[in-house]
Coordinates of C-alpha atoms in Angstrom, one line a residue:
M20 CA -13.7 11.8 -4.2
T21 CA -11.9 14.6 -6.0
Q22 CA -12.0 13.8 -9.7
R23 CA -8.6 14.3 -11.5
K24 CA -9.0 15.8 -14.8
S25 CA -6.0 14.6 -16.6
N26 CA -3.9 11.4 -16.7
T27 CA -0.6 13.1 -17.7
L28 CA 1.9 15.2 -15.7
L29 CA 4.5 17.5 -17.3
I30 CA 7.5 18.0 -15.0
E31 CA 10.6 20.6 -15.4
G32 CA 13.3 19.1 -13.3
G33 CA 16.4 20.7 -11.6
H34 CA 14.5 22.4 -8.8
R35 CA 15.2 21.8 -5.2
L36 CA 12.5 20.7 -2.9
H37 CA 11.9 22.8 0.3
G38 CA 9.1 23.2 3.1
T39 CA 6.7 21.0 4.8
V40 CA 4.3 18.5 3.6
A41 CA 1.6 16.5 5.4
V42 CA 1.2 12.7 5.2
S43 CA -2.4 11.4 4.3
G44 CA -3.7 8.2 5.8
S45 CA -2.5 4.9 4.7
K46 CA -4.2 3.4 1.6
N47 CA -3.7 -0.2 2.4
A48 CA -4.7 0.4 6.1
T49 CA -7.8 2.1 4.8
L50 CA -8.8 -0.8 2.7
G51 CA -8.6 -3.2 5.7
A52 CA -10.6 -0.9 7.9
M53 CA -13.3 -0.8 5.1
A54 CA -13.6 -4.5 4.9
A55 CA -13.7 -4.6 8.6
A56 CA -16.8 -2.6 8.8
L57 CA -18.6 -5.3 6.8
T58 CA -18.4 -7.5 9.9
V59 CA -21.0 -5.5 11.8
P60 CA -24.5 -4.2 11.1
E61 CA -23.7 -0.9 12.9
D62 CA -22.0 2.3 11.9
C63 CA -18.4 2.6 11.5
V64 CA -16.6 5.9 11.3
L65 CA -13.3 6.1 9.7
Q66 CA -11.0 9.2 10.2
N67 CA -8.0 10.3 8.3
V68 CA -9.2 8.4 5.2
P69 CA -6.9 9.3 2.0
D70 CA -8.9 10.7 -0.9
I71 CA -7.6 8.5 -3.7
G72 CA -8.8 6.1 -6.5
D73 CA -8.5 2.8 -4.5
V74 CA -10.5 4.0 -1.7
E75 CA -13.2 5.1 -3.9
Q76 CA -13.2 1.9 -5.7
M77 CA -13.3 0.0 -2.5
A78 CA -16.5 2.1 -1.6
Q79 CA -17.9 0.9 -4.7
V80 CA -17.1 -2.8 -3.8
L81 CA -19.1 -2.2 -0.6
R82 CA -21.9 -0.6 -2.1
S83 CA -22.3 -3.4 -4.5
L84 CA -22.9 -5.7 -1.5
G85 CA -25.6 -3.4 -0.1
A86 CA -23.4 -1.3 2.3
S87 CA -23.9 2.6 2.6
V88 CA -20.5 4.3 2.1
D89 CA -20.5 8.1 2.3
W90 CA -17.9 10.8 2.9
A91 CA -19.0 12.5 6.3
G92 CA -16.6 15.3 6.0
Q93 CA -12.9 15.8 4.9
H94 CA -11.0 12.5 5.3
V95 CA -14.0 11.1 7.3
L96 CA -15.8 8.1 5.8
H97 CA -19.1 6.7 7.3
I98 CA -19.9 3.0 6.4
N99 CA -23.1 1.2 7.5
A100 CA -23.5 -2.5 6.6
A101 CA -26.8 -3.2 8.3
K102 CA -28.5 -3.9 4.9
L103 CA -26.3 -6.2 2.9
H104 CA -28.1 -7.9 0.0
S105 CA -25.3 -10.0 -1.4
S106 CA -22.1 -11.7 -0.3
S107 CA -20.6 -11.4 -3.8
P108 CA -19.2 -8.0 -4.9
A109 CA -19.7 -6.9 -8.5
M110 CA -16.9 -8.0 -10.9
E111 CA -16.6 -4.5 -12.3
Y112 CA -15.2 -3.1 -9.1
A113 CA -13.7 -6.0 -7.3
G114 CA -12.0 -7.7 -10.3
T115 CA -9.4 -4.6 -10.6
L116 CA -8.6 -4.0 -7.0
R117 CA -6.6 -6.3 -5.1
G118 CA -7.6 -5.2 -1.8
S119 CA -11.3 -6.2 -2.5
F120 CA -10.6 -9.6 -1.8
L121 CA -10.6 -8.6 1.9
V122 CA -14.2 -8.6 1.7
M123 CA -14.1 -12.5 1.7
G124 CA -12.8 -12.7 5.3
A125 CA -15.4 -10.2 6.4
L126 CA -18.5 -11.9 4.6
L127 CA -17.5 -15.4 5.6
G128 CA -17.0 -14.5 9.3
R129 CA -20.3 -12.5 9.4
L130 CA -22.7 -14.4 6.7
G131 CA -21.0 -17.8 6.5
E132 CA -20.3 -17.2 2.9
A133 CA -18.8 -15.1 0.4
S134 CA -17.4 -15.3 -3.1
C135 CA -15.2 -12.9 -4.8
P136 CA -13.5 -12.6 -8.2
Q137 CA -9.7 -13.4 -8.8
P138 CA -8.2 -9.9 -7.4
G139 CA -6.4 -7.6 -9.8
G140 CA -4.2 -4.6 -9.2
D141 CA -0.8 -3.6 -10.3
V142 CA 1.0 -5.9 -12.9
I143 CA 4.0 -6.3 -10.6
G144 CA 4.3 -10.2 -10.5
Q145 CA 2.5 -13.2 -9.1
R146 CA 0.5 -12.5 -5.8
P147 CA -0.9 -16.0 -5.1
I148 CA -4.1 -16.4 -2.7
D149 CA -3.3 -19.6 -1.5
V150 CA -2.9 -18.1 2.1
H151 CA -6.3 -16.8 2.1
L152 CA -7.9 -19.8 0.8
A153 CA -6.1 -22.3 2.8
G154 CA -6.7 -20.3 6.0
F155 CA -10.4 -20.2 5.3
A156 CA -10.4 -23.9 4.7
A157 CA -8.7 -24.3 8.1
L158 CA -11.4 -22.4 9.9
G159 CA -13.8 -24.9 8.4
A160 CA -14.9 -23.4 5.2
E161 CA -15.5 -25.4 2.0
V162 CA -13.4 -23.5 -0.6
S163 CA -14.1 -23.8 -4.4
R164 CA -13.8 -22.1 -7.8
D165 CA -16.6 -21.1 -10.4
G166 CA -15.2 -19.5 -13.3
E167 CA -13.4 -16.2 -12.3
R168 CA -14.9 -16.3 -8.8
F169 CA -13.6 -18.0 -5.6
I170 CA -16.1 -19.2 -3.2
A171 CA -15.9 -19.9 0.6
H172 CA -19.0 -21.5 2.4
A173 CA -19.4 -22.6 5.9
S174 CA -22.2 -25.0 6.8
K175 CA -21.7 -24.4 10.4
P176 CA -19.9 -21.8 12.5
L177 CA -16.2 -21.2 11.7
E178 CA -14.0 -23.0 14.2
G179 CA -10.7 -21.6 15.2
A180 CA -7.4 -23.3 14.2
T181 CA -3.9 -23.3 13.7
I182 CA -2.9 -21.8 10.4
F183 CA 0.6 -22.0 8.9
A184 CA 0.9 -19.4 6.4
D185 CA 3.4 -20.4 3.4
Y186 CA 4.1 -16.7 3.0
P187 CA 3.9 -13.8 5.3
S188 CA 1.1 -12.3 3.1
V189 CA -0.3 -8.8 4.3
L190 CA -3.6 -9.3 2.8
G191 CA -3.9 -12.9 3.7
T192 CA -3.2 -12.1 7.4
Q193 CA -5.8 -9.3 7.4
N194 CA -8.4 -11.6 5.6
L195 CA -7.8 -14.4 8.3
M196 CA -8.1 -12.1 11.1
L197 CA -11.4 -10.8 9.8
A198 CA -12.8 -14.4 9.3
A199 CA -11.3 -15.5 12.6
A200 CA -12.6 -12.7 14.8
T201 CA -16.0 -14.2 15.5
A202 CA -15.0 -17.9 14.9
R203 CA -15.2 -20.3 17.8
G204 CA -12.2 -21.0 20.0
R205 CA -8.8 -19.6 19.4
T206 CA -6.9 -19.2 16.0
R207 CA -3.2 -18.9 15.6
I208 CA -1.8 -17.5 12.3
V209 CA 1.8 -18.7 12.2
N210 CA 4.2 -16.8 9.8
A211 CA 1.9 -14.1 9.9
A212 CA 2.8 -10.6 8.2
A213 CA 3.8 -7.9 10.6
E214 CA 3.2 -4.9 8.5
P215 CA 1.8 -1.8 10.0
E216 CA -1.1 -2.0 7.8
V217 CA -1.9 -5.5 9.5
Q218 CA -1.5 -3.9 13.0
G219 CA -3.9 -1.3 11.8
T220 CA -6.5 -3.8 10.8
A221 CA -6.1 -5.7 14.3
Q222 CA -6.4 -2.3 16.2
M223 CA -9.6 -1.6 14.6
L224 CA -11.0 -5.1 15.2
I225 CA -10.0 -4.9 19.0
R226 CA -11.8 -1.4 19.0
M227 CA -14.9 -3.3 17.6
G228 CA -14.6 -6.0 20.4
A229 CA -12.2 -8.6 18.9
R230 CA -9.6 -10.4 21.0
I231 CA -6.2 -10.3 19.2
S232 CA -2.8 -10.3 20.3
G233 CA 0.7 -10.6 18.5
A234 CA -0.3 -8.3 15.5
G235 CA 2.9 -6.9 14.4
T236 CA 4.9 -10.2 15.1
H237 CA 4.9 -13.2 12.8
T238 CA 2.4 -15.1 15.2
V239 CA -1.1 -13.5 15.5
E240 CA -3.6 -15.0 18.2
I241 CA -7.2 -14.5 17.9
E242 CA -9.6 -15.4 20.5
G243 CA -13.1 -15.7 18.8
V244 CA -16.0 -13.7 20.3
E245 CA -19.7 -13.8 19.7
S246 CA -20.2 -10.7 17.8
L247 CA -18.7 -7.3 17.0
R248 CA -19.8 -3.7 17.3
G249 CA -19.5 -0.6 15.1
C250 CA -16.7 1.8 16.1
E251 CA -14.9 5.1 15.0
F252 CA -11.4 4.6 14.1
E253 CA -8.4 6.7 12.9
I254 CA -6.4 5.3 10.0
I255 CA -2.7 5.2 10.5
P256 CA -0.2 7.4 8.5
D257 CA 0.8 6.2 5.1
R258 CA 4.5 5.2 5.5
L259 CA 5.0 4.9 1.8
E260 CA 3.8 8.5 1.1
A261 CA 6.1 9.6 3.9
G262 CA 9.0 7.7 2.3
T263 CA 8.2 9.1 -1.1
Y264 CA 8.7 12.7 0.0
A265 CA 11.8 11.8 2.0
V266 CA 13.5 10.2 -1.1
A267 CA 12.2 13.2 -3.3
S268 CA 13.9 15.5 -0.9
A269 CA 17.2 13.6 -1.1
L270 CA 17.2 13.3 -4.8
T271 CA 16.8 16.9 -5.4
Q272 CA 19.3 17.8 -2.8
G273 CA 16.3 19.5 -1.0
E274 CA 15.4 19.9 2.6
V275 CA 11.7 18.7 3.3
E276 CA 9.9 18.3 6.6
V277 CA 7.5 15.4 6.5
R278 CA 4.8 15.8 9.1
G279 CA 2.3 13.6 10.3
A280 CA 4.5 10.3 9.8
C281 CA 5.1 7.3 12.0
P282 CA 8.9 7.2 12.1
E283 CA 8.8 3.8 13.6
H284 CA 7.3 2.5 10.4
L285 CA 10.0 4.1 8.1
E286 CA 13.3 2.9 10.1
S287 CA 14.3 0.5 7.4
L288 CA 14.3 3.3 4.7
T289 CA 15.6 5.9 6.9
H290 CA 18.3 3.6 7.9
K291 CA 19.3 3.1 4.2
L292 CA 19.0 6.8 3.5
R293 CA 21.4 7.5 6.2
E294 CA 23.7 4.9 4.7
A295 CA 23.7 6.7 1.5
G296 CA 24.7 10.0 3.0
V297 CA 21.2 11.7 3.2
Q298 CA 20.7 13.7 6.4
I299 CA 17.8 12.5 8.5
E300 CA 16.4 14.1 11.6
I301 CA 13.4 12.5 13.5
Q302 CA 11.3 14.4 16.4
G303 CA 7.9 13.0 17.3
N304 CA 6.0 12.5 14.0
T305 CA 8.1 14.6 12.0
V306 CA 11.0 13.5 9.8
W307 CA 13.5 16.1 8.0
A308 CA 15.3 14.7 5.0
R309 CA 18.0 16.8 3.6
G310 CA 19.9 16.0 0.5
V311 CA 23.8 16.1 0.0
P312 CA 25.8 16.7 -3.1
E313 CA 27.3 13.0 -3.0
L314 CA 25.4 10.0 -2.6
R315 CA 27.1 6.7 -1.6
P316 CA 25.8 3.6 -3.5
L317 CA 23.7 0.9 -1.8
T318 CA 22.8 -2.7 -1.8
I319 CA 19.2 -3.1 -0.8
Q320 CA 16.8 -5.9 -0.5
A321 CA 13.0 -5.4 -0.7
L322 CA 11.7 -7.7 2.1
P323 CA 8.6 -8.3 4.1
Y324 CA 8.3 -5.8 7.1
P325 CA 10.4 -5.0 8.9
G326 CA 12.6 -4.9 5.8
L327 CA 12.5 -2.3 3.2
A328 CA 9.0 -2.1 1.6
T329 CA 8.8 -3.5 -1.9
D330 CA 6.6 -0.4 -2.8
L331 CA 9.5 1.7 -2.0
Q332 CA 12.3 -0.1 -3.9
A333 CA 11.5 1.8 -7.4
L334 CA 11.9 5.3 -5.4
V335 CA 15.2 4.2 -4.0
A336 CA 16.3 3.1 -7.5
V337 CA 15.6 6.4 -8.7
L338 CA 17.5 8.0 -6.0
L339 CA 20.6 5.6 -6.5
T340 CA 21.0 6.8 -10.2
Q341 CA 22.7 9.8 -8.5
A342 CA 24.7 7.9 -6.3
H343 CA 28.8 7.7 -6.9
G344 CA 29.4 4.1 -7.7
V345 CA 27.3 0.8 -8.4
S346 CA 24.3 -0.1 -6.5
Y347 CA 22.4 -3.3 -6.4
I348 CA 18.8 -3.8 -5.8
H349 CA 17.3 -7.3 -5.0
E350 CA 13.4 -7.5 -5.0
R351 CA 12.4 -10.4 -2.8
V352 CA 8.7 -10.0 -2.7
F353 CA 7.3 -9.9 -6.2
D354 CA 8.9 -11.3 -9.3
N355 CA 8.2 -8.7 -11.8
R356 CA 8.8 -5.4 -10.0
L357 CA 11.6 -4.1 -12.3
L358 CA 9.4 -3.0 -15.2
Y359 CA 10.2 0.7 -14.5
A360 CA 13.8 0.2 -15.3
G361 CA 13.1 0.4 -19.0
E362 CA 11.2 3.8 -18.4
L363 CA 14.2 5.0 -16.3
R364 CA 16.6 4.1 -19.2
K365 CA 14.6 6.6 -21.6
M366 CA 15.6 9.3 -19.1
G367 CA 19.4 8.3 -19.4
A368 CA 19.7 6.1 -16.2
D369 CA 22.4 3.4 -16.2
V370 CA 20.0 0.6 -15.1
V371 CA 20.6 -3.3 -15.9
T372 CA 18.4 -5.9 -15.0
T373 CA 19.2 -9.4 -14.4
G374 CA 16.3 -11.7 -14.6
T375 CA 13.1 -10.2 -12.9
T376 CA 14.3 -9.6 -9.5
T377 CA 17.7 -7.8 -9.5
A378 CA 19.0 -4.2 -10.9
I379 CA 22.4 -3.1 -11.0
I380 CA 22.4 0.7 -11.2
S381 CA 25.7 2.9 -12.0
G382 CA 25.9 6.4 -11.3
P383 CA 25.8 9.2 -11.1
T384 CA 24.2 9.9 -14.4
S385 CA 22.5 13.2 -15.6
L386 CA 18.9 12.2 -16.1
H387 CA 16.9 13.9 -18.9
G388 CA 13.5 14.8 -19.5
A389 CA 11.5 12.1 -21.8
R390 CA 8.0 10.9 -22.4
V391 CA 7.5 7.7 -20.1
Q392 CA 4.7 5.6 -18.8
A393 CA 3.5 5.0 -15.3
L394 CA 3.1 1.2 -15.0
D395 CA 1.8 1.0 -11.4
V396 CA 1.4 3.2 -8.4
R397 CA 5.0 3.2 -7.1
A398 CA 6.8 2.9 -10.5
G399 CA 4.6 5.9 -11.6
A400 CA 5.6 7.8 -8.4
A401 CA 9.3 6.8 -9.1
L402 CA 9.2 8.2 -12.6
I403 CA 7.7 11.6 -11.3
L404 CA 10.8 11.8 -8.9
A405 CA 13.0 11.1 -11.9
G406 CA 11.3 14.1 -13.6
L407 CA 12.2 16.2 -10.5
A408 CA 15.7 15.2 -10.8
A409 CA 16.1 15.5 -14.6
V410 CA 18.8 18.5 -15.3
S411 CA 17.6 19.1 -18.9
G412 CA 14.4 19.1 -20.9
R413 CA 10.6 18.2 -19.7
S414 CA 9.5 14.9 -18.5
E415 CA 5.9 13.6 -19.4
V416 CA 4.4 10.9 -17.4
T417 CA 1.4 9.3 -18.8
D418 CA -1.4 7.1 -17.2
V419 CA -1.0 8.7 -13.9
Y420 CA -4.3 7.4 -12.9
H421 CA -2.3 4.6 -11.4
V422 CA -0.5 7.2 -9.1
D423 CA -3.9 8.6 -8.1
R424 CA -4.9 5.3 -7.0
G425 CA -2.4 5.3 -4.3
Y426 CA -1.3 9.0 -3.7
E427 CA -3.5 11.8 -2.4
R428 CA -2.7 15.0 -4.6
L429 CA 0.9 13.7 -5.2
D430 CA 1.5 16.5 -7.9
E431 CA -0.3 19.3 -5.7
K432 CA 1.9 18.4 -2.7
L433 CA 5.1 18.4 -4.6
R434 CA 4.3 21.8 -6.3
S435 CA 3.8 23.0 -2.7
L436 CA 7.4 22.0 -2.0
G437 CA 8.8 23.9 -5.3
A438 CA 8.5 21.2 -7.7
R439 CA 7.4 22.4 -11.4
I440 CA 4.9 20.0 -12.3
E441 CA 1.4 20.2 -13.9
R442 CA -1.5 18.4 -15.2
V443 CA -2.3 18.7 -19.0

């Protein structure tokens, strides 16, 4: 992985973005694919893997179990889990990465046992893991907790079951597919998550020999098979990164061509951007986004897929500081994902939060440079975009290691589009 030398970005705003940018592979789909590689003692080769912090941390999680994980070329990751020596990943790696909990399902399905620490990640609200644990129990595992670790143990082979998920959890659905792929009989996950990243995990498992149907809907069925096999698999494009560049173009009244995207995965965002007046054109896997002088206000809700992704709402919030009128944002996925509002106010934004899930934004406001802190991956990206839109002063965004966890060379790609941004 490319090591980033600094955790602070300096940004001079007021410059329109223009040009072409390529989208990297999906972070969340990659983590699911890396976990899937644990289900077999054979080689798995992942292509289009983003060079980001969370992928390297997940690699360390897998290595702590005994798997070999190596870069085999640019954006190509080779994984072999033939010599696993543990069913419990190291706390130092797994404890701060939400996606590390996916090893539970993979190891439970293959070894009949797994333990993992309470998953970490961004501080964006409660993300209960009850869906995972209840699902493991439904498949026949005994689930318990020992201090900071959750333990799942199956004294006999897992048996297919109907699992009613209390919430359409992305990680929960991925985890249960991993566990159920080799369970005896049929498993139905009702109220499953439909996100593209779930579909990506299902597609890789199918490539490995699993029998899965319904991925992308809210009912997923898995017919257990005796064993899986290694495979080569290409990671889907990162819809969140693609959306980031589209919003950045609109925010700076620029014109950006986003290549290598999957427009179908962006429909909820492009619909709202058009509603605001942004010019959007789509051809194949390319999205053109052109900003306009006057944006219309919006009311948006962050929802499970196919709704607007919660990971995009902070970015849209920055855009709406430039809309003419009052906009409303309702966060329906996490209960504490508006912490960025205080940082935006430092830059002159008129943002009022009511409780922890609703923001009211009045605009347009002239943003100005300020020293702000990236609190998580997407909030950090939102503040970087706000810096691009600032009409006076320089913005200093600290703790951008959060951003590096989820974006591959975001600052470099923005600079290629004309942004004046540098690491210091």
